[in-house]
Amino acid sequence: MKEKVAVILSGCGVYDGAEIHESVITLLRLDQRGAQVQCFAPNIEQLHVVDHYSGDEMDESRNVLVESARIARGKIKDVRELHVDDFDALILPGGFGAAKNLSDFALSGANCTVQPDVLAAAKAFADAAKPIGLICISPVLAARIFGNGVECTIGNDHDTAAALTQMGAVHRECEVSEIIEDSARKLVSTPAYMLAQSISQAASGINKLVDRVLELVHGG
């Protein structure tokens, strides 16, 4: 039976949305493994818009759901339509959108909150003991989803790891090609572009994460 996996995106582009390489690698690996995938995103305005050529902030507004549809080739739904009973697992790629749109970690650090619709969806998977994969910077959401004591990784960035610890998570350092698993919570995380210097390096850990999430669907 094909696994059904929900993927939550946070826009389109590393500096203000979902990291495109990470998102595509995730979707590709899920397809290679025969999983059925549905993308979701919150129907909200982005924190801001960044010119990915110059790196400068732009004086315009964009919608996270509309921008995420670029990656999903239009096949995307409002995260409010994400019902845990319809899926076996959940994966969140990284990119600054996870820290700017899915949460306010980029502004508030350890005092951050998670966008309510995203938090409700993710907590539903956690409460149902269904596997969750968090990639790159998205593990900053882990403590808000699972509570204190959750084990995860963002690689080895000291400041970000310290913020995770302050939030109640247990940070474990991890190489780009590896994953960290919190077996009790069925949470898998990998650093990806928190450490990766190339798309192939990012893929090495993401592929392992996807594979492990799918294994956990069947009891690991």
Coordinates of C-alpha atoms in Angstrom, one line a residue:
M1 CA 0.0 0.0 0.0
K2 CA 1.3 3.4 -0.9
E3 CA 2.1 5.7 1.9
K4 CA 0.3 9.0 1.9
V5 CA 2.5 11.9 2.9
A6 CA 1.6 15.6 3.5
V7 CA 4.3 18.2 2.8
I8 CA 4.0 21.7 4.2
L9 CA 5.7 24.4 2.2
S10 CA 6.5 28.0 3.4
G11 CA 6.7 30.0 0.2
C12 CA 9.2 29.8 -2.7
G13 CA 12.8 30.7 -2.2
V14 CA 15.4 30.2 0.5
Y15 CA 15.5 33.8 1.9
D16 CA 11.7 34.3 2.3
G17 CA 10.0 30.9 1.7
A18 CA 10.7 27.2 1.3
E19 CA 14.2 26.2 0.2
I20 CA 13.5 25.1 -3.4
H21 CA 16.3 22.4 -3.6
E22 CA 15.2 20.9 -0.3
S23 CA 11.5 20.9 -1.3
V24 CA 12.2 19.3 -4.7
I25 CA 14.6 16.7 -3.3
T26 CA 11.9 15.8 -0.7
L27 CA 9.2 15.5 -3.4
L28 CA 11.5 13.6 -5.7
R29 CA 12.5 11.0 -3.1
L30 CA 8.9 10.5 -2.0
D31 CA 7.9 9.9 -5.6
Q32 CA 10.9 7.5 -6.1
R33 CA 9.7 5.6 -3.1
G34 CA 6.1 5.4 -4.5
A35 CA 4.5 7.6 -1.9
Q36 CA 1.4 9.6 -2.6
V37 CA 2.0 13.3 -1.8
Q38 CA -0.1 16.3 -1.2
C39 CA 1.5 19.7 -0.6
F40 CA 0.0 22.3 1.7
A41 CA 0.8 25.8 2.8
P42 CA -0.8 28.5 5.1
N43 CA -2.9 31.0 3.3
I44 CA -1.2 34.0 4.8
E45 CA 1.0 36.9 3.7
Q46 CA 4.8 36.4 3.8
L47 CA 6.7 38.2 6.5
H48 CA 8.5 40.1 3.7
V49 CA 9.7 39.5 0.1
V50 CA 13.4 39.2 -0.8
D51 CA 15.0 39.8 -4.2
H52 CA 17.0 36.5 -4.5
Y53 CA 19.3 38.1 -7.0
S54 CA 20.5 41.1 -5.0
G55 CA 19.5 39.8 -1.5
D56 CA 17.6 43.0 -0.8
E57 CA 14.2 43.3 0.7
M58 CA 11.5 44.3 -1.8
D59 CA 8.6 46.7 -1.3
E60 CA 5.8 44.3 -2.1
S61 CA 3.7 41.6 -0.5
R62 CA 3.2 37.9 -1.5
N63 CA 1.0 35.1 -0.3
V64 CA 2.6 32.0 1.1
L65 CA 0.1 29.6 -0.4
V66 CA 0.3 31.3 -3.8
E67 CA 4.1 31.3 -3.8
S68 CA 4.3 27.7 -2.6
A69 CA 2.1 26.7 -5.5
R70 CA 5.1 27.4 -7.8
I71 CA 7.0 24.5 -6.3
A72 CA 4.0 22.2 -6.2
R73 CA 3.1 23.0 -9.8
G74 CA -0.2 24.3 -8.6
K75 CA -1.2 21.1 -6.9
I76 CA -1.4 22.5 -3.4
K77 CA -4.1 23.1 -0.7
D78 CA -4.6 25.5 2.2
V79 CA -3.1 23.9 5.4
R80 CA -6.5 24.3 7.0
E81 CA -7.6 21.4 4.7
L82 CA -4.9 19.1 6.1
H83 CA -6.6 16.3 8.0
V84 CA -4.4 13.9 9.8
D85 CA -6.7 11.0 9.2
D86 CA -6.0 11.3 5.5
F87 CA -2.2 10.9 5.7
D88 CA 0.4 8.6 7.2
A89 CA 3.2 11.1 7.7
L90 CA 4.2 14.8 7.5
I91 CA 7.4 16.5 6.2
L92 CA 8.4 20.1 6.4
P93 CA 11.3 21.3 4.2
G94 CA 13.4 24.2 5.4
G95 CA 14.2 27.6 4.0
F96 CA 13.8 30.9 6.0
G97 CA 10.1 30.6 5.3
A98 CA 10.0 28.1 8.2
A99 CA 11.4 30.7 10.5
K100 CA 9.5 33.7 8.9
N101 CA 6.2 32.4 7.7
L102 CA 5.5 29.1 9.5
S103 CA 6.8 30.7 12.7
D104 CA 8.3 33.9 13.9
F105 CA 11.6 32.3 15.0
A106 CA 13.5 34.7 12.8
L107 CA 12.2 37.6 14.8
S108 CA 11.5 36.1 18.3
G109 CA 14.1 33.3 18.6
A110 CA 13.4 31.1 21.6
N111 CA 10.2 33.1 22.3
C112 CA 8.7 32.2 18.9
T113 CA 5.2 31.0 18.2
V114 CA 4.1 28.8 15.3
Q115 CA 1.5 29.9 12.8
P116 CA -1.7 28.5 14.3
D117 CA -2.9 26.5 11.3
V118 CA 0.5 24.9 10.8
L119 CA 0.8 24.2 14.5
A120 CA -2.6 22.6 14.7
A121 CA -1.8 20.3 11.7
A122 CA 1.6 19.3 13.0
K123 CA 0.3 18.6 16.5
A124 CA -2.4 16.4 15.1
F125 CA 0.3 14.2 13.6
A126 CA 2.3 14.2 16.8
D127 CA -0.8 13.3 18.9
A128 CA -1.7 10.5 16.5
A129 CA 1.9 9.2 16.7
K130 CA 2.4 9.5 13.0
P131 CA 6.0 10.2 11.7
I132 CA 7.1 13.8 11.1
G133 CA 10.3 14.9 9.2
L134 CA 11.8 18.3 9.8
I135 CA 14.5 19.5 7.5
C136 CA 17.1 22.3 7.8
I137 CA 15.8 25.1 10.0
S138 CA 12.3 23.7 10.4
P139 CA 13.3 21.7 13.6
V140 CA 13.0 25.1 15.4
L141 CA 9.3 24.2 15.4
A142 CA 9.9 20.8 17.2
A143 CA 9.5 22.0 20.8
R144 CA 6.3 23.8 20.0
I145 CA 4.9 20.7 18.3
F146 CA 6.1 18.0 20.7
G147 CA 6.9 19.9 24.0
N148 CA 10.0 19.7 26.2
G149 CA 12.5 17.0 25.7
V150 CA 12.1 16.4 22.0
E151 CA 15.4 15.4 20.2
C152 CA 16.3 17.1 16.9
T153 CA 19.1 18.7 15.0
I154 CA 19.9 21.8 12.9
G155 CA 23.4 20.6 12.4
N156 CA 26.0 22.4 14.6
D157 CA 25.2 26.1 14.5
H158 CA 25.8 27.1 18.1
D159 CA 23.3 30.1 18.3
T160 CA 20.4 28.3 16.8
A161 CA 21.1 25.1 18.8
A162 CA 21.1 27.3 22.0
A163 CA 17.8 28.7 21.1
L164 CA 16.3 25.2 20.5
T165 CA 17.7 24.2 23.9
Q166 CA 16.1 27.3 25.5
M167 CA 12.8 26.3 24.0
G168 CA 13.0 22.9 25.6
A169 CA 14.4 20.8 22.8
V170 CA 17.4 18.5 23.1
H171 CA 19.7 19.4 20.3
R172 CA 22.0 16.8 18.9
E173 CA 24.8 17.7 16.5
C174 CA 24.6 16.0 13.1
E175 CA 26.6 15.8 9.9
V176 CA 24.9 16.9 6.6
S177 CA 24.6 13.3 5.4
E178 CA 23.0 12.0 8.5
I179 CA 19.7 12.1 10.4
I180 CA 18.7 12.4 14.0
E181 CA 15.7 10.3 15.2
D182 CA 13.6 10.8 18.3
S183 CA 12.2 7.3 18.4
A184 CA 9.7 7.9 21.1
R185 CA 8.1 10.8 19.1
K186 CA 8.7 9.4 15.6
L187 CA 10.5 12.6 14.6
V188 CA 13.3 12.6 12.1
S189 CA 15.4 15.7 11.3
T190 CA 18.4 16.5 9.1
P191 CA 20.6 19.6 8.7
A192 CA 20.4 19.9 4.8
Y193 CA 21.4 23.5 3.9
M194 CA 22.2 24.4 7.5
L195 CA 25.4 22.6 6.6
A196 CA 25.3 21.6 2.9
Q197 CA 27.7 23.1 0.4
S198 CA 26.0 21.6 -2.6
I199 CA 22.6 20.1 -3.7
S200 CA 24.1 16.6 -3.6
Q201 CA 25.2 17.1 0.0
A202 CA 21.7 18.3 0.9
A203 CA 20.2 15.3 -0.8
S204 CA 22.3 12.9 1.1
G205 CA 20.6 13.6 4.4
I206 CA 17.1 14.4 3.0
N207 CA 16.9 11.1 1.2
K208 CA 17.8 9.3 4.4
L209 CA 15.1 11.3 6.2
V210 CA 12.4 10.5 3.7
D211 CA 13.4 6.8 3.7
R212 CA 13.2 6.7 7.5
V213 CA 9.9 8.5 7.7
L214 CA 8.4 6.0 5.3
E215 CA 9.9 3.1 7.3
L216 CA 8.3 4.5 10.5
V217 CA 4.9 4.5 8.9
H218 CA 5.1 0.7 8.9
G219 CA 6.5 0.5 12.5
G220 CA 10.1 1.1 11.7

